[in-house]
mmCIF file of C-alpha atoms and ligand atoms in Angstrom:
data_model
loop_
_atom_site.group_PDB
_atom_site.id
_atom_site.type_symbol
_atom_site.label_atom_id
_atom_site.label_comp_id
_atom_site.label_asym_id
_atom_site.label_seq_id
_atom_site.Cartn_x
_atom_site.Cartn_y
_atom_site.Cartn_z
ATOM 1 C CA MET A 1078 -30.528 16.347 -10.175
ATOM 2 C CA LEU A 1079 -33.809 18.511 -9.941
ATOM 3 C CA GLY A 1080 -35.550 20.013 -7.202
ATOM 4 C CA LEU A 1081 -38.918 21.908 -6.709
ATOM 5 C CA LYS A 1082 -38.749 25.326 -5.540
ATOM 6 C CA ALA A 1083 -41.252 26.986 -3.360
ATOM 7 C CA ASP A 1084 -42.474 28.961 -6.358
ATOM 8 C CA TRP A 1085 -42.966 25.719 -8.153
ATOM 9 C CA SER A 1086 -40.235 26.236 -10.640
ATOM 10 C CA LEU A 1087 -37.537 23.714 -11.240
ATOM 11 C CA GLU A 1088 -34.079 24.307 -9.840
ATOM 12 C CA VAL A 1089 -31.104 22.336 -11.203
ATOM 13 C CA PHE A 1090 -28.655 21.466 -8.333
ATOM 14 C CA GLU A 1091 -25.156 20.712 -8.765
ATOM 15 C CA ARG A 1092 -24.339 16.944 -9.380
ATOM 16 C CA TYR A 1093 -23.049 15.022 -6.526
ATOM 17 C CA PHE A 1094 -21.416 11.663 -7.233
ATOM 18 C CA THR A 1095 -21.544 8.700 -4.758
ATOM 19 C CA ILE A 1096 -19.560 5.542 -4.850
ATOM 20 C CA GLY A 1097 -22.501 4.025 -6.583
ATOM 21 C CA ASP A 1098 -21.873 6.103 -9.566
ATOM 22 C CA TYR A 1099 -18.540 4.574 -10.117
ATOM 23 C CA ALA A 1100 -19.955 1.149 -9.752
ATOM 24 C CA GLY A 1101 -19.736 -1.039 -13.093
ATOM 25 C CA GLY A 1102 -20.589 -4.800 -13.247
ATOM 26 C CA GLU A 1103 -20.188 -7.110 -10.436
ATOM 27 C CA ALA A 1104 -16.619 -7.805 -9.796
ATOM 28 C CA ARG A 1105 -15.939 -11.566 -10.402
ATOM 29 C CA TRP A 1106 -12.540 -11.805 -9.093
ATOM 30 C CA CYS A 1107 -12.059 -14.641 -6.532
ATOM 31 C CA PRO A 1108 -13.040 -14.364 -2.959
ATOM 32 C CA GLY A 1109 -10.154 -12.782 -1.044
ATOM 33 C CA CYS A 1110 -8.545 -11.403 -4.282
ATOM 34 C CA GLY A 1111 -6.612 -8.134 -3.645
ATOM 35 C CA ASP A 1112 -7.947 -6.694 -6.694
ATOM 36 C CA HIS A 1113 -11.424 -5.896 -4.850
ATOM 37 C CA GLY A 1114 -9.640 -3.443 -2.600
ATOM 38 C CA VAL A 1115 -7.885 -1.598 -5.236
ATOM 39 C CA LEU A 1116 -11.224 -1.282 -7.054
ATOM 40 C CA THR A 1117 -12.908 0.146 -3.963
ATOM 41 C CA ALA A 1118 -9.943 2.508 -3.282
ATOM 42 C CA ALA A 1119 -10.147 3.801 -6.967
ATOM 43 C CA GLN A 1120 -13.907 4.484 -6.657
ATOM 44 C CA ARG A 1121 -13.396 6.284 -3.379
ATOM 45 C CA VAL A 1122 -10.681 8.459 -5.063
ATOM 46 C CA LEU A 1123 -12.989 9.301 -7.896
ATOM 47 C CA ARG A 1124 -15.979 9.937 -5.392
ATOM 48 C CA ASP A 1125 -13.809 12.143 -3.347
ATOM 49 C CA GLU A 1126 -12.508 14.109 -6.118
ATOM 50 C CA GLN A 1127 -16.041 14.366 -7.538
ATOM 51 C CA GLN A 1128 -14.686 13.376 -11.033
ATOM 52 C CA LYS A 1129 -17.341 13.172 -13.682
ATOM 53 C CA PRO A 1130 -17.781 9.435 -14.510
ATOM 54 C CA GLU A 1131 -18.402 10.349 -18.079
ATOM 55 C CA LEU A 1132 -15.111 12.136 -18.233
ATOM 56 C CA SER A 1133 -13.004 9.140 -16.912
ATOM 57 C CA VAL A 1134 -11.860 6.095 -18.786
ATOM 58 C CA CYS A 1135 -10.036 3.038 -17.321
ATOM 59 C CA VAL A 1136 -7.739 1.267 -19.906
ATOM 60 C CA SER A 1137 -6.396 -2.146 -19.273
ATOM 61 C CA GLY A 1138 -4.314 -4.997 -20.991
ATOM 62 C CA ILE A 1139 -4.992 -8.711 -20.270
ATOM 63 C CA GLY A 1140 -4.924 -10.474 -16.881
ATOM 64 C CA CYS A 1141 -7.187 -10.677 -13.729
ATOM 65 C CA SER A 1142 -6.581 -7.081 -12.953
ATOM 66 C CA SER A 1143 -7.316 -5.981 -16.465
ATOM 67 C CA ARG A 1144 -10.931 -6.673 -15.778
ATOM 68 C CA MET A 1145 -11.114 -3.613 -13.893
ATOM 69 C CA PRO A 1146 -12.685 -1.545 -16.781
ATOM 70 C CA HIS A 1147 -15.787 -3.670 -16.433
ATOM 71 C CA TYR A 1148 -16.141 -3.015 -12.877
ATOM 72 C CA LEU A 1149 -15.497 0.741 -12.711
ATOM 73 C CA GLY A 1150 -18.543 2.809 -13.687
ATOM 74 C CA THR A 1151 -16.605 5.040 -16.120
ATOM 75 C CA TYR A 1152 -15.814 4.616 -19.866
ATOM 76 C CA GLY A 1153 -13.466 1.663 -20.195
ATOM 77 C CA PHE A 1154 -11.178 -0.085 -22.852
ATOM 78 C CA HIS A 1155 -10.235 -3.729 -22.236
ATOM 79 C CA GLY A 1156 -7.238 -3.870 -24.690
ATOM 80 C CA LEU A 1157 -4.735 -6.607 -25.763
ATOM 81 C CA HIS A 1158 -2.096 -8.198 -23.744
ATOM 82 C CA GLY A 1159 0.587 -5.655 -22.763
ATOM 83 C CA ARG A 1160 -0.957 -2.764 -24.653
ATOM 84 C CA ALA A 1161 -2.739 -0.844 -21.884
ATOM 85 C CA LEU A 1162 -0.303 1.910 -21.971
ATOM 86 C CA PRO A 1163 -0.191 2.827 -25.662
ATOM 87 C CA LEU A 1164 -3.962 2.867 -25.697
ATOM 88 C CA ALA A 1165 -3.866 5.148 -22.663
ATOM 89 C CA CYS A 1166 -1.304 7.429 -24.287
ATOM 90 C CA GLY A 1167 -3.418 7.504 -27.537
ATOM 91 C CA ILE A 1168 -6.494 8.431 -25.472
ATOM 92 C CA LYS A 1169 -4.644 11.204 -23.563
ATOM 93 C CA SER A 1170 -3.207 12.713 -26.785
ATOM 94 C CA ARG A 1171 -6.626 13.093 -28.371
ATOM 95 C CA ARG A 1172 -8.534 13.813 -25.368
ATOM 96 C CA PRO A 1173 -6.407 15.627 -22.811
ATOM 97 C CA ASP A 1174 -9.372 16.507 -20.914
ATOM 98 C CA LEU A 1175 -10.218 12.729 -19.862
ATOM 99 C CA ASP A 1176 -9.273 11.336 -16.661
ATOM 100 C CA VAL A 1177 -7.205 8.136 -17.578
ATOM 101 C CA TRP A 1178 -6.639 5.276 -15.154
ATOM 102 C CA VAL A 1179 -4.491 2.335 -16.309
ATOM 103 C CA ALA A 1180 -5.100 -1.220 -14.803
ATOM 104 C CA THR A 1181 -2.290 -3.686 -15.558
ATOM 105 C CA GLY A 1182 -0.402 -6.624 -13.855
ATOM 106 C CA ASP A 1183 3.111 -7.928 -13.400
ATOM 107 C CA GLY A 1184 2.803 -10.150 -16.579
ATOM 108 C CA ASP A 1185 0.911 -7.519 -18.625
ATOM 109 C CA CYS A 1186 3.345 -4.602 -17.833
ATOM 110 C CA PHE A 1187 6.659 -6.087 -16.736
ATOM 111 C CA SER A 1188 6.835 -8.796 -19.495
ATOM 112 C CA ILE A 1189 4.961 -8.507 -22.939
ATOM 113 C CA GLY A 1190 4.340 -4.858 -22.258
ATOM 114 C CA THR A 1191 7.933 -4.002 -21.069
ATOM 115 C CA ALA A 1192 8.694 -1.606 -24.053
ATOM 116 C CA HIS A 1193 5.359 0.316 -23.560
ATOM 117 C CA TRP A 1194 6.192 0.632 -19.844
ATOM 118 C CA ILE A 1195 9.380 2.293 -20.474
ATOM 119 C CA HIS A 1196 8.335 4.686 -23.198
ATOM 120 C CA ALA A 1197 5.179 5.577 -21.498
ATOM 121 C CA LEU A 1198 6.733 6.480 -18.381
ATOM 122 C CA ARG A 1199 9.144 8.717 -20.431
ATOM 123 C CA TYR A 1200 6.293 10.450 -22.023
ATOM 124 C CA ASN A 1201 4.803 11.205 -18.542
ATOM 125 C CA MET A 1202 1.354 11.718 -19.815
ATOM 126 C CA ASN A 1203 -1.113 12.628 -17.018
ATOM 127 C CA MET A 1204 -2.604 9.380 -15.952
ATOM 128 C CA THR A 1205 -2.962 6.938 -12.913
ATOM 129 C CA LEU A 1206 -0.890 3.769 -13.537
ATOM 130 C CA MET A 1207 -1.901 0.935 -11.205
ATOM 131 C CA VAL A 1208 0.349 -2.207 -11.492
ATOM 132 C CA PHE A 1209 -1.412 -5.048 -9.616
ATOM 133 C CA ASP A 1210 1.660 -7.302 -8.889
ATOM 134 C CA ASN A 1211 0.614 -10.743 -7.664
ATOM 135 C CA ALA A 1212 3.912 -12.435 -8.769
ATOM 136 C CA ILE A 1213 2.149 -14.794 -10.903
ATOM 137 C CA TYR A 1214 0.046 -15.119 -14.098
ATOM 138 C CA GLY A 1215 -3.404 -15.505 -12.503
ATOM 139 C CA LEU A 1216 -5.807 -15.538 -15.344
ATOM 140 C CA THR A 1217 -3.907 -18.249 -17.453
ATOM 141 C CA LYS A 1218 -3.426 -20.356 -14.196
ATOM 142 C CA ALA A 1219 -0.161 -19.967 -12.391
ATOM 143 C CA GLN A 1220 2.634 -19.515 -14.871
ATOM 144 C CA THR A 1221 5.812 -17.970 -13.486
ATOM 145 C CA SER A 1222 5.759 -14.263 -13.805
ATOM 146 C CA PRO A 1223 8.645 -11.672 -14.106
ATOM 147 C CA THR A 1224 8.166 -10.952 -10.318
ATOM 148 C CA SER A 1225 7.567 -14.612 -9.052
ATOM 149 C CA PRO A 1226 10.315 -15.240 -6.165
ATOM 150 C CA ILE A 1227 12.789 -17.857 -6.423
ATOM 151 C CA GLY A 1228 11.411 -21.129 -5.318
ATOM 152 C CA LEU A 1229 7.565 -20.264 -6.106
ATOM 153 C CA LYS A 1230 6.096 -23.490 -7.500
ATOM 154 C CA THR A 1231 4.081 -22.693 -10.707
ATOM 155 C CA SER A 1232 2.748 -24.525 -13.568
ATOM 156 C CA THR A 1233 5.740 -23.550 -15.660
ATOM 157 C CA HIS A 1234 8.331 -24.252 -12.860
ATOM 158 C CA PRO A 1235 6.814 -27.044 -10.963
ATOM 159 C CA PHE A 1236 10.023 -27.342 -8.763
ATOM 160 C CA GLY A 1237 10.160 -23.685 -8.056
ATOM 161 C CA ALA A 1238 11.082 -20.546 -9.936
ATOM 162 C CA ILE A 1239 14.746 -20.454 -10.727
ATOM 163 C CA ILE A 1240 16.187 -16.933 -11.359
ATOM 164 C CA ASN A 1241 15.874 -13.756 -9.344
ATOM 165 C CA PRO A 1242 12.614 -11.816 -9.814
ATOM 166 C CA HIS A 1243 12.632 -8.506 -11.858
ATOM 167 C CA ASN A 1244 12.885 -5.300 -9.576
ATOM 168 C CA PRO A 1245 10.270 -3.025 -11.240
ATOM 169 C CA LEU A 1246 11.061 -0.103 -8.906
ATOM 170 C CA THR A 1247 14.769 0.194 -9.948
ATOM 171 C CA VAL A 1248 13.849 -0.143 -13.719
ATOM 172 C CA THR A 1249 11.093 2.558 -13.261
ATOM 173 C CA LEU A 1250 13.276 4.992 -11.333
ATOM 174 C CA GLY A 1251 15.865 4.629 -14.165
ATOM 175 C CA ILE A 1252 13.512 5.834 -16.873
ATOM 176 C CA THR A 1253 14.293 9.398 -18.178
ATOM 177 C CA ASN A 1254 11.531 11.956 -17.120
ATOM 178 C CA VAL A 1255 9.836 9.457 -14.659
ATOM 179 C CA SER A 1256 7.932 11.625 -12.108
ATOM 180 C CA PHE A 1257 5.962 9.712 -9.707
ATOM 181 C CA VAL A 1258 6.926 6.168 -8.233
ATOM 182 C CA ALA A 1259 5.038 4.720 -5.313
ATOM 183 C CA GLN A 1260 4.567 1.135 -3.697
ATOM 184 C CA VAL A 1261 1.780 -0.092 -1.509
ATOM 185 C CA VAL A 1262 0.193 -3.299 -0.469
ATOM 186 C CA ASP A 1263 -3.508 -4.088 -1.299
ATOM 187 C CA TRP A 1264 -4.282 -5.109 2.418
ATOM 188 C CA ASN A 1265 -3.650 -1.548 3.916
ATOM 189 C CA PRO A 1266 -6.790 0.236 2.667
ATOM 190 C CA PRO A 1267 -5.881 3.727 4.139
ATOM 191 C CA LEU A 1268 -2.339 3.712 2.673
ATOM 192 C CA LEU A 1269 -3.874 2.337 -0.626
ATOM 193 C CA TYR A 1270 -6.278 4.952 -0.846
ATOM 194 C CA GLU A 1271 -3.909 7.796 -0.030
ATOM 195 C CA THR A 1272 -1.371 6.543 -2.457
ATOM 196 C CA LEU A 1273 -3.836 6.303 -5.351
ATOM 197 C CA LYS A 1274 -5.061 9.667 -4.468
ATOM 198 C CA ALA A 1275 -1.696 11.047 -4.587
ATOM 199 C CA ALA A 1276 -0.895 9.460 -7.848
ATOM 200 C CA TYR A 1277 -4.136 10.814 -9.220
ATOM 201 C CA GLN A 1278 -3.417 14.372 -8.098
ATOM 202 C CA HIS A 1279 0.043 14.268 -9.626
ATOM 203 C CA ARG A 1280 0.340 15.704 -12.959
ATOM 204 C CA GLY A 1281 2.157 13.293 -15.048
ATOM 205 C CA THR A 1282 2.273 9.353 -14.986
ATOM 206 C CA GLY A 1283 1.493 8.221 -11.259
ATOM 207 C CA PHE A 1284 3.173 4.732 -11.232
ATOM 208 C CA VAL A 1285 1.866 2.753 -8.350
ATOM 209 C CA ARG A 1286 3.103 -0.841 -7.795
ATOM 210 C CA ILE A 1287 0.583 -2.555 -5.714
ATOM 211 C CA ILE A 1288 1.756 -5.656 -4.118
ATOM 212 C CA GLN A 1289 -1.401 -7.900 -4.360
ATOM 213 C CA ARG A 1290 -2.672 -10.869 -2.988
ATOM 214 C CA CYS A 1291 -3.729 -13.937 -5.316
ATOM 215 C CA PRO A 1292 -4.868 -16.411 -2.846
ATOM 216 C CA VAL A 1293 -5.541 -18.998 -5.340
ATOM 217 C CA TYR A 1294 -2.102 -19.283 -7.275
ATOM 218 C CA ALA A 1295 0.379 -17.462 -5.054
ATOM 219 C CA GLU A 1296 -1.000 -17.510 -1.503
ATOM 220 C CA LYS A 1297 2.389 -18.368 -0.082
ATOM 221 C CA VAL A 1298 3.968 -14.924 -1.360
ATOM 222 C CA SER A 1299 1.285 -12.591 0.422
ATOM 223 C CA LYS A 1300 0.778 -14.752 3.241
ATOM 224 C CA GLU A 1301 4.660 -14.689 4.168
ATOM 225 C CA LEU A 1302 4.574 -10.712 3.831
ATOM 226 C CA GLN A 1303 1.400 -10.311 5.749
ATOM 227 C CA ALA A 1304 2.726 -12.451 8.600
ATOM 228 C CA ASP A 1305 5.819 -10.333 8.994
ATOM 229 C CA PRO A 1306 5.284 -6.488 8.785
ATOM 230 C CA SER A 1307 8.787 -6.104 9.774
ATOM 231 C CA ARG A 1308 9.734 -6.869 6.153
ATOM 232 C CA PHE A 1309 8.227 -3.492 5.145
ATOM 233 C CA LEU A 1310 9.819 -0.025 5.465
ATOM 234 C CA LEU A 1311 7.067 2.765 5.585
ATOM 235 C CA LEU A 1312 8.391 5.853 4.015
ATOM 236 C CA GLU A 1313 7.298 9.214 5.799
ATOM 237 C CA HIS A 1314 7.770 12.869 4.901
ATOM 238 C CA GLU A 1315 5.862 16.064 4.650
ATOM 239 C CA LYS A 1316 6.040 15.838 0.803
ATOM 240 C CA GLY A 1317 5.102 12.118 0.809
ATOM 241 C CA ILE A 1318 1.815 10.084 1.283
ATOM 242 C CA PRO A 1319 -0.014 11.102 4.366
ATOM 243 C CA VAL A 1320 -0.096 8.347 6.953
ATOM 244 C CA ASP A 1321 -2.237 8.242 10.003
ATOM 245 C CA PRO A 1322 -1.367 6.616 13.325
ATOM 246 C CA SER A 1323 -3.396 3.414 12.215
ATOM 247 C CA VAL A 1324 -0.992 2.973 9.249
ATOM 248 C CA GLN A 1325 1.917 3.449 11.297
ATOM 249 C CA ARG A 1326 0.828 0.890 13.871
ATOM 250 C CA GLN A 1327 0.746 -1.733 10.819
ATOM 251 C CA PHE A 1328 4.414 -0.840 9.838
ATOM 252 C CA PRO A 1329 6.817 -0.983 12.859
ATOM 253 C CA GLN A 1330 9.781 -0.156 10.585
ATOM 254 C CA ARG A 1331 9.551 3.488 9.364
ATOM 255 C CA THR A 1332 11.909 6.037 7.947
ATOM 256 C CA GLU A 1333 11.999 9.648 6.841
ATOM 257 C CA HIS A 1334 12.370 9.895 3.025
ATOM 258 C CA ASP A 1335 12.273 12.954 0.821
ATOM 259 C CA PRO A 1336 10.709 11.905 -2.379
ATOM 260 C CA SER A 1337 12.683 14.415 -4.314
ATOM 261 C CA ASP A 1338 15.774 12.579 -3.574
ATOM 262 C CA LEU A 1339 16.438 10.304 -6.460
ATOM 263 C CA THR A 1340 19.726 8.895 -5.208
ATOM 264 C CA ARG A 1341 18.031 7.679 -1.912
ATOM 265 C CA ALA A 1342 15.069 6.558 -3.871
ATOM 266 C CA PHE A 1343 17.415 4.086 -5.803
ATOM 267 C CA GLN A 1344 18.944 2.951 -2.551
ATOM 268 C CA LEU A 1345 15.571 2.034 -1.111
ATOM 269 C CA ALA A 1346 14.542 0.285 -4.278
ATOM 270 C CA THR A 1347 17.722 -1.687 -4.341
ATOM 271 C CA ASP A 1348 17.995 -2.779 -0.779
ATOM 272 C CA GLN A 1349 16.655 -6.247 -0.686
ATOM 273 C CA SER A 1350 16.307 -6.543 3.121
ATOM 274 C CA LYS A 1351 13.209 -4.215 3.274
ATOM 275 C CA ILE A 1352 10.295 -3.575 1.062
ATOM 276 C CA PRO A 1353 9.614 0.373 0.840
ATOM 277 C CA VAL A 1354 5.938 1.358 0.917
ATOM 278 C CA GLY A 1355 4.899 5.010 0.486
ATOM 279 C CA LEU A 1356 6.230 7.679 -2.109
ATOM 280 C CA ILE A 1357 9.566 6.662 -3.460
ATOM 281 C CA TYR A 1358 10.235 9.375 -5.927
ATOM 282 C CA HIS A 1359 8.253 12.624 -7.022
ATOM 283 C CA ASN A 1360 9.102 15.308 -9.511
ATOM 284 C CA PRO A 1361 6.017 17.398 -9.863
ATOM 285 C CA VAL A 1362 7.429 19.527 -12.769
ATOM 286 C CA ALA A 1363 8.629 16.909 -15.237
ATOM 287 C CA PRO A 1364 7.209 17.771 -18.783
ATOM 288 C CA CYS A 1365 4.136 15.915 -19.873
ATOM 289 C CA TYR A 1366 4.015 14.643 -23.611
ATOM 290 C CA GLU A 1367 0.336 15.648 -24.017
ATOM 291 C CA ASP A 1368 1.051 19.119 -23.770
ATOM 292 C CA LEU A 1369 2.447 18.937 -27.231
ATOM 293 C CA SER A 1370 0.820 15.887 -28.511
ATOM 294 C CA SER A 1371 -2.568 17.086 -27.974
ATOM 295 C CA GLN A 1372 -2.014 20.379 -29.983
ATOM 296 C CA GLY A 1373 -4.716 20.768 -32.685
ATOM 297 C CA SER A 1374 -7.239 18.536 -30.888
ATOM 298 C CA GLU A 1375 -9.636 21.419 -30.984
ATOM 299 C CA MET A 1376 -9.767 21.703 -34.691
ATOM 300 C CA THR A 1377 -12.843 20.965 -36.696
ATOM 301 C CA PRO A 1378 -12.948 18.052 -38.985
ATOM 302 C CA GLN A 1379 -12.749 20.323 -42.079
ATOM 303 C CA GLU A 1380 -9.537 22.080 -40.408
ATOM 304 C CA ARG A 1381 -8.012 18.698 -39.897
ATOM 305 C CA LEU A 1382 -8.739 17.497 -43.348
ATOM 306 C CA GLU A 1383 -6.977 20.679 -44.787
ATOM 307 C CA ARG A 1384 -3.934 20.276 -42.647
ATOM 308 C CA PHE A 1385 -3.694 16.655 -43.573
ATOM 309 C CA GLU A 1386 -3.782 17.463 -47.351
ATOM 310 C CA ALA A 1387 -1.401 20.169 -46.885
ATOM 311 C CA VAL A 1388 1.038 17.620 -45.463
ATOM 312 C CA LEU A 1389 0.372 15.239 -48.097
ATOM 313 C CA ASP A 1390 0.838 18.058 -50.769
ATOM 314 C CA ARG A 1391 4.424 18.652 -49.469
ATOM 315 C CA SER A 1392 5.208 15.067 -50.778
ATOM 316 C CA THR A 1393 3.747 15.463 -54.123
ATOM 317 C CA ILE A 1394 6.397 15.065 -56.786
HETATM 318 FE FE1 SF4 B 1270 -7.455 -12.726 -7.968
HETATM 319 FE FE2 SF4 B 1270 -5.737 -14.716 -8.195
HETATM 320 FE FE3 SF4 B 1270 -8.196 -15.196 -8.483
HETATM 321 FE FE4 SF4 B 1270 -6.880 -13.662 -10.434
HETATM 322 S S1 SF4 B 1270 -6.585 -15.989 -9.785
HETATM 323 S S2 SF4 B 1270 -8.929 -13.144 -9.531
HETATM 324 S S3 SF4 B 1270 -5.479 -12.730 -9.312
HETATM 325 S S4 SF4 B 1270 -7.115 -14.400 -6.620
#
């Protein structure tokens, strides 16, 4: 930004980013889709952190939520089905200075991308991982997903899904070196914002499962949850997600939970009678793979070529 000083010389002000600086194309999700709120929350986090848009990248796989790189005014990479995380890890390895956001869904991450989900969490690279979980395949029109509840009528199970849904929290908590696990709903904007901000500020992979409304194909799932806030358990702690009275009013069931307690985190994730929201587990000192894998990224192309040839020479017979 430029300003004219009293002596008619030009002064360069520090850049200040507004929400508009993080706006990409017009979001084409359905009206009432929970994805809109997640996009807004992510944009607010970027604005409040004053992160340079040109030093941020949003990576996705395939699915409704994976449209996010088109709508966020940063760099973006709309990848292949289930492959958001290996792309994000590759970017972080070579450009650790970039701020990486991953947008993936229950079908993308918990089904075809399962192996990547497990290994990326173990690598614990510094990124914000948003899993938009709407319990259905939305983009491909209502097939049963790994988190569809029993009885949900879908195009692949017209009489209702027949096996228990996957529990992404227990799987995530069981991954070696996991460092940040949170759960939130898309229809509580203050909690959603604070949770994404905490995941963003965490050094490591900030895994956030977002229970997300799909009013077109899985309306029953989110309507039932919205109608009964007592099904949720709000986690409160000085080391957890900050919650204000407006959030507390929305969740009548609350409990103190120290997010460094992995044993209790498992208990909360396993208990089917209540859905925990807030920070379930946090280990701020878990090692990050990019601290090793990004070594040498400052080398010149010539230095890289010489190193590469030296490696090849070692195999010369
Ligand atoms: Fe959102 Fe569902 Fe529409 Fe996809 S189909 S954009 S998840 S409401």
